[in-house]
Coordinates of C-alpha atoms and ligand atoms in Angstrom, one line a residue:
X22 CA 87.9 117.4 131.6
X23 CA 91.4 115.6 131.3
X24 CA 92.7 115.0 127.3
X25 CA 95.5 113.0 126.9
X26 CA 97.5 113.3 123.5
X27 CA 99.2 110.0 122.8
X28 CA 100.8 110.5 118.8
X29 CA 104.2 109.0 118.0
X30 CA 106.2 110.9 115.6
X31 CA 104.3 114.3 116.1
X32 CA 105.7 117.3 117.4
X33 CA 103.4 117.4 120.4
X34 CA 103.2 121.6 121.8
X35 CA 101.4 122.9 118.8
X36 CA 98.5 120.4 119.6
X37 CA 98.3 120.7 123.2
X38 CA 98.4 124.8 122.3
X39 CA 95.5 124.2 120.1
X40 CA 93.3 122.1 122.2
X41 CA 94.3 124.5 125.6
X42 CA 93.0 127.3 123.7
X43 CA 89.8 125.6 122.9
X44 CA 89.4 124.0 126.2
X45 CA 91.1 126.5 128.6
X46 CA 89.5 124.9 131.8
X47 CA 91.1 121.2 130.9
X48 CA 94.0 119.8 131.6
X49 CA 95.5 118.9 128.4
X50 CA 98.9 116.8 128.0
X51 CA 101.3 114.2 126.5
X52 CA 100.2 111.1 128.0
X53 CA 103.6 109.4 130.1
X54 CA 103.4 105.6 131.6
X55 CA 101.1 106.0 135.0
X56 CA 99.5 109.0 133.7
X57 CA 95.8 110.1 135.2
X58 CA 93.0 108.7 133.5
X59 CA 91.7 111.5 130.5
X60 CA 88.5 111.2 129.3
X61 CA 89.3 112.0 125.7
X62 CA 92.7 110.7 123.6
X63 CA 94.3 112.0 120.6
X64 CA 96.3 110.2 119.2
X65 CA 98.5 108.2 116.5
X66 CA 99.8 104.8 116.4
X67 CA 99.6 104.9 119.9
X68 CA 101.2 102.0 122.4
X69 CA 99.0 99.1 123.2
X70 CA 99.8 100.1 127.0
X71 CA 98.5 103.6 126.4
X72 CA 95.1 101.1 125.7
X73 CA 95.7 98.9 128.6
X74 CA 96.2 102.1 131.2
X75 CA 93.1 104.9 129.9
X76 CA 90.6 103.1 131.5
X77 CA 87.9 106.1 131.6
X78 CA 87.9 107.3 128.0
X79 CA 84.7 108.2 126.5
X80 CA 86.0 108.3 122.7
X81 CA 89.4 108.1 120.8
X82 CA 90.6 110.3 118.0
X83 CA 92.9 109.4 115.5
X84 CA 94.6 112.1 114.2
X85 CA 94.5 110.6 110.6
X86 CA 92.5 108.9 108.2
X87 CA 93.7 105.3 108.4
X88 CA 93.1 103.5 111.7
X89 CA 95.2 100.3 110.6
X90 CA 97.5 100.7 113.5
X91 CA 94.7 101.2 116.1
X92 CA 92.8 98.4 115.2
X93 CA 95.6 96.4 115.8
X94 CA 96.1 96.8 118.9
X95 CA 93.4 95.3 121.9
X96 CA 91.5 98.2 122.1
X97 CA 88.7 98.6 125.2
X98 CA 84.8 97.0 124.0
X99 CA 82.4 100.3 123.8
X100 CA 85.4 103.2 123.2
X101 CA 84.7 104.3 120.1
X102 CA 87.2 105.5 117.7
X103 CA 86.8 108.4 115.8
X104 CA 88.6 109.4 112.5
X105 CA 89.5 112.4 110.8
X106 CA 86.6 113.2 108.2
X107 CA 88.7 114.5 105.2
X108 CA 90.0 117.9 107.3
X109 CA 91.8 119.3 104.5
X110 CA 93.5 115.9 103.1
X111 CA 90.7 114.8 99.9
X112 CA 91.7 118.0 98.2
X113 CA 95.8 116.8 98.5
X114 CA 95.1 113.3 97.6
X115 CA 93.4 114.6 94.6
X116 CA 95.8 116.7 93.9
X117 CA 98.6 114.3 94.4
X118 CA 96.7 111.4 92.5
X119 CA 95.8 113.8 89.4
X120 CA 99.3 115.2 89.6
X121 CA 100.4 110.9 89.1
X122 CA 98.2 109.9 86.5
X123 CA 98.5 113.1 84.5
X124 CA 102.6 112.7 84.5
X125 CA 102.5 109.4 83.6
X126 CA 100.0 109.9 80.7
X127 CA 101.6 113.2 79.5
X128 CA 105.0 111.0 79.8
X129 CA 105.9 114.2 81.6
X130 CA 109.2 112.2 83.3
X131 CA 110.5 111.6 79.9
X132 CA 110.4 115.0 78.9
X133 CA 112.3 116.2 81.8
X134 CA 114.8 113.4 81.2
X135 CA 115.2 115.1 77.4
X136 CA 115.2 118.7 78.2
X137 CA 118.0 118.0 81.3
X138 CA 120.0 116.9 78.3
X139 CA 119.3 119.8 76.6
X140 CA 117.0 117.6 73.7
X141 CA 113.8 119.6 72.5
X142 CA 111.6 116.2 71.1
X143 CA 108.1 115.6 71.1
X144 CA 106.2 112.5 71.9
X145 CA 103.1 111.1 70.3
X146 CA 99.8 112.2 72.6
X147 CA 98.0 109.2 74.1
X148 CA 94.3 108.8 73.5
X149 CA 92.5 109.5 77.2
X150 CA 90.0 106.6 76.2
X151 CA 93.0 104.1 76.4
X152 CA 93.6 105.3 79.5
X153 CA 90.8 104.2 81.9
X154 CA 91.8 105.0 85.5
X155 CA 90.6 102.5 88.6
X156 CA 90.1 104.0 91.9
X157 CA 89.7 101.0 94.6
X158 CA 87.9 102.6 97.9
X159 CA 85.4 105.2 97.1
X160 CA 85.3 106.6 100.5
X161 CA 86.1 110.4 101.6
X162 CA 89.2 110.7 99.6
X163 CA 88.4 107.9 97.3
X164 CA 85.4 109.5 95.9
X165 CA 86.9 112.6 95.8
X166 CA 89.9 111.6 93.5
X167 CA 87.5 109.9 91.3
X168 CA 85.5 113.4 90.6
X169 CA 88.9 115.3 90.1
X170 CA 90.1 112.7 87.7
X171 CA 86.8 112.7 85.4
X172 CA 87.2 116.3 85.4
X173 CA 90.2 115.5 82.9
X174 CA 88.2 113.5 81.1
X175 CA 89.6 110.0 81.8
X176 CA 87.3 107.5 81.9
X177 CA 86.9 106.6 85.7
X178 CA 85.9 103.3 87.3
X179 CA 85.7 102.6 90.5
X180 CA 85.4 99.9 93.1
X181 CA 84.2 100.0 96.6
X182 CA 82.7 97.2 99.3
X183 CA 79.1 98.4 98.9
X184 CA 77.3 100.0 95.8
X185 CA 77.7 103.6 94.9
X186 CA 76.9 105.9 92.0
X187 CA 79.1 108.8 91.5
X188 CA 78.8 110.8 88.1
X189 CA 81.4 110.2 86.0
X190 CA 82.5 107.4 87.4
X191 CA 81.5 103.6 86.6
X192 CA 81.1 101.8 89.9
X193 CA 82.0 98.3 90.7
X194 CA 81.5 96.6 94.2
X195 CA 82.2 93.8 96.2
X196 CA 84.2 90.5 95.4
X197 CA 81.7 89.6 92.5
X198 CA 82.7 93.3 90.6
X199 CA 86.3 92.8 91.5
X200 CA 87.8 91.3 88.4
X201 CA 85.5 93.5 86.1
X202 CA 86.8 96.4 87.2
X203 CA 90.6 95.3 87.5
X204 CA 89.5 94.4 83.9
X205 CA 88.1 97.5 82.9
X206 CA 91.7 99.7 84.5
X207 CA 94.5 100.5 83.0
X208 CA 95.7 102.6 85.9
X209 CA 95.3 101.8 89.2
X210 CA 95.1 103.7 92.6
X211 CA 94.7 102.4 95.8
X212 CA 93.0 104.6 98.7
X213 CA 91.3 101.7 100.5
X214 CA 91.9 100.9 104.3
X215 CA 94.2 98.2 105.5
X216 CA 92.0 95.5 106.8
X217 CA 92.6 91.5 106.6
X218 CA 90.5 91.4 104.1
X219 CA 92.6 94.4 101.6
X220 CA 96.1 93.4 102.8
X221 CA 98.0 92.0 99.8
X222 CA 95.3 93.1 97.3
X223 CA 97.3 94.3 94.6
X224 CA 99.9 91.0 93.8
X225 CA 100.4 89.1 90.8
X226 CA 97.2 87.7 90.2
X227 CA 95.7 90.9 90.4
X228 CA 97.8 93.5 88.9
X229 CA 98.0 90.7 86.2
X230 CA 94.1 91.7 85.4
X231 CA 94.8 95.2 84.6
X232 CA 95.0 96.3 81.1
X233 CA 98.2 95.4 79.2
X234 CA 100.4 98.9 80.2
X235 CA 99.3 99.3 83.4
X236 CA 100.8 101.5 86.0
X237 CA 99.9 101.1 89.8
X238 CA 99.3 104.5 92.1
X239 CA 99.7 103.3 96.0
X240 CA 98.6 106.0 98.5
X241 CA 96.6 104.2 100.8
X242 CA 98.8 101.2 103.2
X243 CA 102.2 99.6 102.0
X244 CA 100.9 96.3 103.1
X245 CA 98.3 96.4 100.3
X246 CA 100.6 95.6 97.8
X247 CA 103.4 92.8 97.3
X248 CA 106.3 94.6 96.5
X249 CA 108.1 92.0 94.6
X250 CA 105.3 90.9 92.3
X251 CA 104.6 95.0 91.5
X252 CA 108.2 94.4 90.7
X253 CA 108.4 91.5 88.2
X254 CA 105.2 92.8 86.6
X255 CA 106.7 96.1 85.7
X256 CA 109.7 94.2 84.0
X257 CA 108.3 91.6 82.2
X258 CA 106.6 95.1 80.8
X259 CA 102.9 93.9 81.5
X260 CA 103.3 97.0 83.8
X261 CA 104.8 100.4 82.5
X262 CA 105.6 101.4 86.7
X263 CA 104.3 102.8 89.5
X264 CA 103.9 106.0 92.0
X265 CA 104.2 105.3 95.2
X266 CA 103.8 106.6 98.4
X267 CA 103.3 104.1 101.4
X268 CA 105.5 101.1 102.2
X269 CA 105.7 98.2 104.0
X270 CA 108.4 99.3 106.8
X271 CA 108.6 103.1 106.5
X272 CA 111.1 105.4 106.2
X273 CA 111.2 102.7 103.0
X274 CA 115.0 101.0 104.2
X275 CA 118.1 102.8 101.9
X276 CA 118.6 99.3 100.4
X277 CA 115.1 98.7 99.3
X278 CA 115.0 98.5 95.1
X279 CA 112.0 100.8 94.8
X280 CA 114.5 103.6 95.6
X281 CA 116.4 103.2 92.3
X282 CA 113.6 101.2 90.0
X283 CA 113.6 103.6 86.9
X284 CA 110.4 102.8 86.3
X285 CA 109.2 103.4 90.2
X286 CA 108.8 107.2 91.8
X287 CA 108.8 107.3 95.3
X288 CA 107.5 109.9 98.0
X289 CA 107.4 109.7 101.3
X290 CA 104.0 108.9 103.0
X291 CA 103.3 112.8 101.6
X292 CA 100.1 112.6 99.5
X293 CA 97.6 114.1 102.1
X294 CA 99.2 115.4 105.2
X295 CA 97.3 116.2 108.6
X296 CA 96.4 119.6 108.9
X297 CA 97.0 120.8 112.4
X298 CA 94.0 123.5 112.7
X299 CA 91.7 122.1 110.7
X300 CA 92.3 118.6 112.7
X301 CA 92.3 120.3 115.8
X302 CA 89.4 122.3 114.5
X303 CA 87.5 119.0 113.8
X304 CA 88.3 117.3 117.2
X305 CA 87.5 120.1 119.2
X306 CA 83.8 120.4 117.3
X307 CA 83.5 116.3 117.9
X308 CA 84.5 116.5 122.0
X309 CA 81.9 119.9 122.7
X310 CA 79.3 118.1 120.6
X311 CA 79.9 114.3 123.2
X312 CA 80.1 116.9 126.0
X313 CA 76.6 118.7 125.3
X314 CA 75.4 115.1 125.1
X315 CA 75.2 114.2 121.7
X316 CA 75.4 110.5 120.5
X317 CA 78.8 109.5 119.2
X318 CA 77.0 108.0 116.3
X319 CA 75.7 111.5 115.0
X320 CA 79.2 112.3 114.2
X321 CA 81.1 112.4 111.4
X322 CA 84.2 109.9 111.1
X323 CA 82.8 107.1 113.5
X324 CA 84.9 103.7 112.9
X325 CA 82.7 100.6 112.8
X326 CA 85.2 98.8 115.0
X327 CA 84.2 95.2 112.7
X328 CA 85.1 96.5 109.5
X329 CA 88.1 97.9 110.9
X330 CA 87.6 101.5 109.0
Ligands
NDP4 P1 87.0 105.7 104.0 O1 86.8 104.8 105.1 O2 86.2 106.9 103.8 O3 86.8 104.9 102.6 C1 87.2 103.6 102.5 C2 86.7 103.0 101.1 O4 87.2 101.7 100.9 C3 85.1 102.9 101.1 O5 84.6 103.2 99.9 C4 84.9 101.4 101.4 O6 83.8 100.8 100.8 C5 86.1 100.8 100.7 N1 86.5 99.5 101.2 C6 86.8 99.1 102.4 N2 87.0 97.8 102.5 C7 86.8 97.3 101.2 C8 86.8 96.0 100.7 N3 87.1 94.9 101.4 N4 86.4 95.9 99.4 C9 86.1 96.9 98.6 N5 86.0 98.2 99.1 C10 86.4 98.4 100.4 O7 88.6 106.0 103.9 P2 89.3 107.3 103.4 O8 88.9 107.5 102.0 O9 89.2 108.5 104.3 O10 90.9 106.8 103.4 C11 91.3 105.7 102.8 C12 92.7 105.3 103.2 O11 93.6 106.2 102.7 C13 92.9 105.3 104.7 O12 92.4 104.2 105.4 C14 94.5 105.4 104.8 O13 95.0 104.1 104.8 C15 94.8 106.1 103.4 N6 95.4 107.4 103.7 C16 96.6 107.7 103.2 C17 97.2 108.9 103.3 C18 98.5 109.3 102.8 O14 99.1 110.4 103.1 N7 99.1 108.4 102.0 C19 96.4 110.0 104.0 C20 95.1 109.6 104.4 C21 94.6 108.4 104.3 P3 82.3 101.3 101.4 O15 82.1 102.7 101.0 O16 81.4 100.4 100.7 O17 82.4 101.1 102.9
OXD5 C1 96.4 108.9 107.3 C2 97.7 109.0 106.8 O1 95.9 107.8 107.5 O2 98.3 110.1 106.9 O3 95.8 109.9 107.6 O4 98.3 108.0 106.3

Protein backbone atom coordinates (compact mmCIF):
# COMPACT_ATOMS: atom_id res chain seq x y z
CA UNK A 1 0.00 0.00 0.00
CA UNK A 2 1.60 3.37 -1.13
CA UNK A 3 0.03 6.75 0.95
CA UNK A 4 1.02 9.87 -0.31
CA UNK A 5 0.72 13.01 2.09
CA UNK A 6 0.06 16.08 0.10
CA UNK A 7 -0.71 19.11 3.01
CA UNK A 8 0.61 22.63 2.38
CA UNK A 9 1.63 24.48 5.42
CA UNK A 10 1.96 21.30 7.66
CA UNK A 11 5.01 20.17 9.24
CA UNK A 12 5.09 16.91 7.30
CA UNK A 13 7.48 14.10 9.68
CA UNK A 14 5.17 13.86 12.57
CA UNK A 15 2.43 12.54 10.12
CA UNK A 16 4.35 10.35 8.02
CA UNK A 17 5.74 8.94 11.75
CA UNK A 18 2.21 8.40 12.73
CA UNK A 19 0.82 6.73 9.69
CA UNK A 20 4.50 4.39 9.39
CA UNK A 21 3.74 3.23 12.74
CA UNK A 22 0.24 2.33 11.90
CA UNK A 23 1.03 0.91 8.54
CA UNK A 24 4.63 -0.37 9.02
CA UNK A 25 4.54 -2.48 5.68
CA UNK A 26 3.58 0.84 3.39
CA UNK A 27 5.44 3.12 1.95
CA UNK A 28 4.39 6.33 3.26
CA UNK A 29 5.71 9.86 1.97
CA UNK A 30 5.45 13.53 0.97
CA UNK A 31 4.06 13.45 -2.40
CA UNK A 32 6.93 15.45 -5.03
CA UNK A 33 5.93 16.24 -8.94
CA UNK A 34 6.30 12.64 -10.77
CA UNK A 35 5.77 10.80 -7.62
CA UNK A 36 4.42 6.91 -7.81
CA UNK A 37 0.91 6.54 -7.87
CA UNK A 38 -0.43 5.92 -3.80
CA UNK A 39 -3.51 4.52 -3.23
CA UNK A 40 -4.55 6.66 -0.42
CA UNK A 41 -3.82 10.76 0.03
CA UNK A 42 -3.72 12.99 2.96
CA UNK A 43 -3.82 15.97 2.42
CA UNK A 44 -4.63 19.86 2.71
CA UNK A 45 -5.23 22.41 0.19
CA UNK A 46 -3.41 20.25 -2.00
CA UNK A 47 -2.26 21.41 -5.81
CA UNK A 48 -4.65 20.77 -8.57
CA UNK A 49 -1.56 18.78 -10.20
CA UNK A 50 -1.27 16.60 -7.15
CA UNK A 51 -5.18 15.73 -8.73
CA UNK A 52 -4.16 15.62 -12.21
CA UNK A 53 -0.95 13.10 -11.40
CA UNK A 54 -2.65 10.33 -8.47
CA UNK A 55 -4.40 8.58 -10.88
CA UNK A 56 -4.95 5.23 -8.65
CA UNK A 57 -6.30 6.60 -5.44
CA UNK A 58 -9.08 4.78 -3.88
CA UNK A 59 -10.14 7.73 -1.34
CA UNK A 60 -8.86 11.18 -0.26
CA UNK A 61 -8.55 12.52 3.26
CA UNK A 62 -8.68 15.99 4.19
CA UNK A 63 -6.94 16.65 7.11
CA UNK A 64 -9.68 19.18 8.30
CA UNK A 65 -13.11 19.94 8.47
CA UNK A 66 -13.68 22.26 5.56
CA UNK A 67 -13.14 20.96 2.08
CA UNK A 68 -13.65 24.49 0.32
CA UNK A 69 -10.26 24.24 -1.18
CA UNK A 70 -10.61 20.70 -2.44
CA UNK A 71 -13.74 21.13 -4.10
CA UNK A 72 -12.21 23.71 -5.98
CA UNK A 73 -10.03 22.14 -7.69
CA UNK A 74 -10.98 19.27 -10.75
CA UNK A 75 -11.03 16.56 -8.66
CA UNK A 76 -11.17 12.71 -10.33
CA UNK A 77 -15.29 11.40 -10.89
CA UNK A 78 -15.68 8.29 -8.25
CA UNK A 79 -12.55 9.39 -5.58
CA UNK A 80 -14.30 10.11 -2.78
CA UNK A 81 -13.25 12.56 -0.33
CA UNK A 82 -13.34 12.01 3.16
CA UNK A 83 -13.33 14.63 5.99
CA UNK A 84 -12.29 14.77 9.46
CA UNK A 85 -15.45 13.77 11.67
CA UNK A 86 -15.00 16.30 14.63
CA UNK A 87 -11.41 14.47 15.94
CA UNK A 88 -11.06 16.66 18.77
CA UNK A 89 -12.11 20.14 17.04
CA UNK A 90 -16.33 20.44 18.29
CA UNK A 91 -15.10 20.63 21.79
CA UNK A 92 -12.52 23.87 20.69
CA UNK A 93 -15.09 25.44 18.66
CA UNK A 94 -17.31 25.35 21.50
CA UNK A 95 -15.10 26.41 23.68
CA UNK A 96 -13.80 29.22 21.49
CA UNK A 97 -17.54 30.32 20.42
CA UNK A 98 -18.81 30.21 24.29
CA UNK A 99 -15.58 31.88 25.21
CA UNK A 100 -16.93 34.90 22.22
CA UNK A 101 -20.37 35.28 23.12
CA UNK A 102 -19.82 35.10 26.80
CA UNK A 103 -17.02 38.15 26.61
CA UNK A 104 -19.10 40.11 24.64
CA UNK A 105 -22.22 39.67 26.86
CA UNK A 106 -20.31 39.98 30.14
CA UNK A 107 -18.63 43.20 28.38
CA UNK A 108 -15.65 41.38 29.64
CA UNK A 109 -13.21 43.65 27.11
CA UNK A 110 -14.32 46.68 28.78
CA UNK A 111 -13.48 45.58 32.04
CA UNK A 112 -10.04 44.74 31.14
CA UNK A 113 -9.79 48.15 29.38
CA UNK A 114 -10.86 49.69 33.08
CA UNK A 115 -8.85 47.58 35.32
CA UNK A 116 -5.40 48.20 32.94
CA UNK A 117 -6.11 51.73 33.95
CA UNK A 118 -6.29 50.85 37.28
CA UNK A 119 -10.41 51.87 37.36
CA UNK A 120 -12.49 49.34 39.66
CA UNK A 121 -16.38 50.14 37.93
CA UNK A 122 -19.08 48.02 37.42
CA UNK A 123 -21.40 47.64 34.52
CA UNK A 124 -25.17 47.03 34.42
CA UNK A 125 -25.71 42.94 33.81
CA UNK A 126 -27.50 42.24 30.50
CA UNK A 127 -30.73 40.21 30.49
CA UNK A 128 -29.66 36.57 28.64
CA UNK A 129 -33.28 36.72 27.00
CA UNK A 130 -32.14 39.86 25.04
CA UNK A 131 -29.46 38.08 23.97
CA UNK A 132 -30.65 35.26 21.57
CA UNK A 133 -27.61 33.67 19.88
CA UNK A 134 -27.92 32.29 15.99
CA UNK A 135 -25.82 29.44 15.07
CA UNK A 136 -25.97 29.07 10.95
CA UNK A 137 -24.82 25.25 10.14
CA UNK A 138 -25.88 22.72 12.60
CA UNK A 139 -23.44 20.20 11.52
CA UNK A 140 -20.59 18.39 13.74
CA UNK A 141 -19.31 21.50 15.26
CA UNK A 142 -22.44 23.45 14.64
CA UNK A 143 -24.54 21.39 16.68
CA UNK A 144 -22.21 21.07 19.14
CA UNK A 145 -21.74 24.91 19.86
CA UNK A 146 -25.37 25.23 19.97
CA UNK A 147 -25.67 22.59 23.11
CA UNK A 148 -22.69 24.32 24.89
CA UNK A 149 -24.28 27.66 24.38
CA UNK A 150 -27.87 26.66 25.86
CA UNK A 151 -26.01 25.22 28.63
CA UNK A 152 -25.57 29.12 29.66
CA UNK A 153 -28.83 29.62 29.20
CA UNK A 154 -29.02 31.80 26.14
CA UNK A 155 -31.73 31.40 24.08
CA UNK A 156 -30.34 29.38 21.00
CA UNK A 157 -31.63 29.37 17.40
CA UNK A 158 -30.31 27.78 14.76
CA UNK A 159 -30.34 27.36 11.02
CA UNK A 160 -29.21 24.57 8.90
CA UNK A 161 -30.15 23.38 5.01
CA UNK A 162 -32.37 20.47 6.17
CA UNK A 163 -34.59 20.21 9.31
CA UNK A 164 -33.24 19.34 12.65
CA UNK A 165 -34.35 19.29 16.31
CA UNK A 166 -31.87 19.75 18.91
CA UNK A 167 -33.01 20.44 22.57
CA UNK A 168 -32.54 23.76 23.45
CA UNK A 169 -32.27 25.02 20.47
CA UNK A 170 -35.01 26.53 18.03
CA UNK A 171 -34.30 25.31 14.50
CA UNK A 172 -34.76 27.08 11.35
CA UNK A 173 -33.94 25.60 7.77
CA UNK A 174 -33.57 26.29 4.39
CA UNK A 175 -34.10 29.63 2.39
CA UNK A 176 -37.84 29.89 3.44
CA UNK A 177 -36.56 29.92 7.60
CA UNK A 178 -33.69 32.13 6.65
CA UNK A 179 -34.90 35.63 7.45
CA UNK A 180 -36.89 34.26 10.58
CA UNK A 181 -34.08 33.19 12.19
CA UNK A 182 -31.64 36.22 11.20
CA UNK A 183 -34.77 37.80 12.72
CA UNK A 184 -34.93 35.95 15.77
CA UNK A 185 -30.56 36.54 16.46
CA UNK A 186 -29.06 38.97 18.06
CA UNK A 187 -25.70 37.23 17.85
CA UNK A 188 -24.54 35.54 15.19
CA UNK A 189 -21.98 32.69 14.46
CA UNK A 190 -21.11 31.23 11.40
CA UNK A 191 -19.75 27.46 11.23
CA UNK A 192 -21.31 26.60 7.82
CA UNK A 193 -19.12 25.31 4.76
CA UNK A 194 -18.07 27.48 1.91
CA UNK A 195 -20.08 26.54 -1.02
CA UNK A 196 -21.54 28.91 -3.89
CA UNK A 197 -24.41 28.84 -2.43
CA UNK A 198 -22.98 30.34 1.46
CA UNK A 199 -20.26 32.52 0.00
CA UNK A 200 -21.19 36.19 0.84
CA UNK A 201 -23.95 35.13 3.25
CA UNK A 202 -23.42 37.46 5.97
CA UNK A 203 -23.45 41.29 3.89
CA UNK A 204 -25.58 44.12 4.37
CA UNK A 205 -28.81 42.87 3.69
CA UNK A 206 -28.35 40.23 6.02
CA UNK A 207 -26.55 41.31 8.97
CA UNK A 208 -29.08 44.19 8.49
CA UNK A 209 -31.85 41.44 9.77
CA UNK A 210 -30.24 40.77 12.96
CA UNK A 211 -31.54 42.36 16.03
CA UNK A 212 -30.66 45.96 16.63
CA UNK A 213 -26.96 45.39 18.71
CA UNK A 214 -25.84 42.64 16.93
CA UNK A 215 -22.49 41.27 16.98
CA UNK A 216 -21.20 38.76 14.27
CA UNK A 217 -18.87 35.52 15.34
CA UNK A 218 -17.03 34.19 11.97
CA UNK A 219 -15.32 30.79 12.49
CA UNK A 220 -16.27 29.02 9.61
CA UNK A 221 -14.69 30.61 5.74
CA UNK A 222 -13.61 34.33 5.36
CA UNK A 223 -15.40 34.40 2.10
CA UNK A 224 -18.68 34.08 3.89
CA UNK A 225 -18.80 37.38 4.95
CA UNK A 226 -18.22 40.93 3.09
CA UNK A 227 -15.77 42.56 5.06
CA UNK A 228 -16.71 46.10 4.29
CA UNK A 229 -20.48 45.83 4.81
CA UNK A 230 -19.59 43.95 8.57
CA UNK A 231 -17.70 47.17 8.58
CA UNK A 232 -20.24 50.01 7.99
CA UNK A 233 -22.81 48.01 9.97
CA UNK A 234 -20.74 48.01 13.08
CA UNK A 235 -20.39 51.97 12.73
CA UNK A 236 -23.44 53.19 11.94
CA UNK A 237 -23.93 51.11 15.39
CA UNK A 238 -26.68 48.72 14.00
CA UNK A 239 -23.81 46.32 15.00
CA UNK A 240 -21.96 46.46 18.45
CA UNK A 241 -18.68 44.22 16.55
CA UNK A 242 -17.49 41.16 15.80
CA UNK A 243 -15.01 38.11 16.68
CA UNK A 244 -13.38 36.83 14.06
CA UNK A 245 -11.28 34.20 13.06
CA UNK A 246 -11.15 33.36 9.23
CA UNK A 247 -10.47 35.86 6.41
CA UNK A 248 -10.58 36.39 3.05
CA UNK A 249 -6.67 36.21 2.17
CA UNK A 250 -5.01 34.72 5.26
CA UNK A 251 -2.41 35.56 7.24
CA UNK A 252 -5.26 38.61 7.18
CA UNK A 253 -2.66 41.42 5.22
CA UNK A 254 -0.81 44.04 8.08
CA UNK A 255 -2.90 46.83 6.32
CA UNK A 256 -6.23 45.23 6.57
CA UNK A 257 -8.64 47.59 9.04
CA UNK A 258 -9.93 44.53 10.98
CA UNK A 259 -6.48 44.62 12.66
CA UNK A 260 -7.06 47.92 14.47
CA UNK A 261 -11.29 48.15 14.34
CA UNK A 262 -11.88 48.74 18.17
CA UNK A 263 -14.84 47.20 17.98
CA UNK A 264 -13.32 43.89 15.86
CA UNK A 265 -11.04 41.05 17.78
CA UNK A 266 -9.10 39.10 15.64
CA UNK A 267 -7.49 35.46 15.89
CA UNK A 268 -5.86 33.68 13.69
CA UNK A 269 -7.71 30.80 11.91
CA UNK A 270 -7.28 29.23 15.80
CA UNK A 271 -10.76 28.27 16.89
CA UNK A 272 -10.52 24.39 16.38
CA UNK A 273 -7.05 23.23 15.42
CA UNK A 274 -6.22 19.68 13.91
CA UNK A 275 -5.22 17.34 16.29
CA UNK A 276 -2.38 15.27 15.03
CA UNK A 277 -3.17 11.76 16.89
CA UNK A 278 -6.55 11.91 16.98
CA UNK A 279 -6.56 12.83 13.06
CA UNK A 280 -4.09 10.31 12.39
CA UNK A 281 -6.06 8.08 14.71
CA UNK A 282 -9.22 8.72 12.59
CA UNK A 283 -7.57 8.13 9.17
CA UNK A 284 -5.80 5.18 10.00
CA UNK A 285 -9.39 3.50 11.36
CA UNK A 286 -11.07 4.90 7.85
CA UNK A 287 -8.04 3.25 5.37
CA UNK A 288 -8.07 -0.51 7.57
CA UNK A 289 -11.83 -0.35 7.43
CA UNK A 290 -11.66 0.41 2.94
CA UNK A 291 -8.87 -2.21 3.11
CA UNK A 292 -10.90 -5.05 4.93
CA UNK A 293 -13.44 -4.15 2.26
CA UNK A 294 -15.84 -2.04 3.72
CA UNK A 295 -17.95 0.50 1.66
CA UNK A 296 -16.71 4.05 1.70
CA UNK A 297 -20.22 5.15 2.40
CA UNK A 298 -20.30 3.29 5.96
CA UNK A 299 -17.89 5.83 7.07
CA UNK A 300 -18.03 8.60 9.02
CA UNK A 301 -17.06 12.09 7.27
CA UNK A 302 -17.96 11.12 3.54
CA UNK A 303 -18.31 14.49 1.38
CA UNK A 304 -21.29 14.39 -0.98
CA UNK A 305 -19.10 15.82 -3.74
CA UNK A 306 -22.64 17.97 -5.06
CA UNK A 307 -23.21 19.81 -2.02
CA UNK A 308 -19.63 20.50 -1.78
CA UNK A 309 -19.44 19.47 2.18
P1 LIG B 1 -20.74 19.90 8.61
O1 LIG B 1 -20.66 19.51 7.18
O2 LIG B 1 -20.82 18.83 9.65
O3 LIG B 1 -22.00 20.85 8.83
C1 LIG B 1 -22.35 21.84 7.94
C2 LIG B 1 -23.71 22.43 8.34
O4 LIG B 1 -24.01 23.52 7.48
C3 LIG B 1 -24.87 21.44 8.21
O5 LIG B 1 -25.78 21.59 9.27
C4 LIG B 1 -25.53 21.86 6.89
O6 LIG B 1 -26.92 21.58 6.82
C5 LIG B 1 -25.33 23.36 6.94
N1 LIG B 1 -25.40 23.93 5.60
C6 LIG B 1 -24.61 23.68 4.53
N2 LIG B 1 -25.02 24.40 3.46
C7 LIG B 1 -26.10 25.10 3.88
C8 LIG B 1 -26.97 26.00 3.25
N3 LIG B 1 -26.83 26.35 1.96
N4 LIG B 1 -27.98 26.53 3.97
C9 LIG B 1 -28.15 26.19 5.27
N5 LIG B 1 -27.36 25.33 5.94
C10 LIG B 1 -26.35 24.80 5.25
O7 LIG B 1 -19.49 20.83 8.91
P2 LIG B 1 -18.69 21.06 10.27
O8 LIG B 1 -19.67 21.42 11.32
O9 LIG B 1 -17.77 19.95 10.56
O10 LIG B 1 -17.78 22.32 9.87
C11 LIG B 1 -18.34 23.52 9.40
C12 LIG B 1 -17.28 24.44 8.84
O11 LIG B 1 -16.49 24.97 9.89
C13 LIG B 1 -16.25 23.77 7.92
O12 LIG B 1 -16.77 23.60 6.63
C14 LIG B 1 -15.10 24.77 7.97
O13 LIG B 1 -15.25 25.73 6.95
C15 LIG B 1 -15.26 25.44 9.33
N6 LIG B 1 -14.16 25.09 10.23
C16 LIG B 1 -13.38 26.10 10.74
C17 LIG B 1 -12.37 25.81 11.63
C18 LIG B 1 -11.55 26.89 12.23
O14 LIG B 1 -10.55 26.61 12.91
N7 LIG B 1 -11.91 28.15 12.06
C19 LIG B 1 -12.06 24.43 12.03
C20 LIG B 1 -12.95 23.46 11.45
C21 LIG B 1 -13.95 23.79 10.58
P3 LIG B 1 -27.46 20.04 6.78
O15 LIG B 1 -27.15 19.50 8.16
O16 LIG B 1 -28.89 20.19 6.54
O17 LIG B 1 -26.67 19.37 5.70
C1 LIG C 1 -10.83 23.09 9.02
C2 LIG C 1 -10.08 24.27 9.46
O1 LIG C 1 -11.61 23.19 8.08
O2 LIG C 1 -9.15 24.11 10.29
O3 LIG C 1 -10.65 22.03 9.64
O4 LIG C 1 -10.39 25.38 9.04
Amino acid sequence: MRISFCCTGTKAQPWLEGLRAAFPHAEVNVWSAGAPAADYAVVWTPPQQFIDEQTQLKSIFNIGAGVDALMALRLRPGVPVVRLDDAGMSVQMAEYVCHAVIRHFREFGGYEADTAQGKWSYRKPHQRADFPVGVMGLGILGERVSRALAQFDFPVRGWSRSAKSIPGVQCFSGQAGFNDFLAASRILVCLLPLTPDTENIMRHDTLARLQPGGYVINVARGSHLVDDDLMALIDSGHLAGATLDVFRTEPLPAAHPFWTHPKITVTPHTSARTLREESIAQIVGKIRALERGEAVASLEGVVDLNKGY
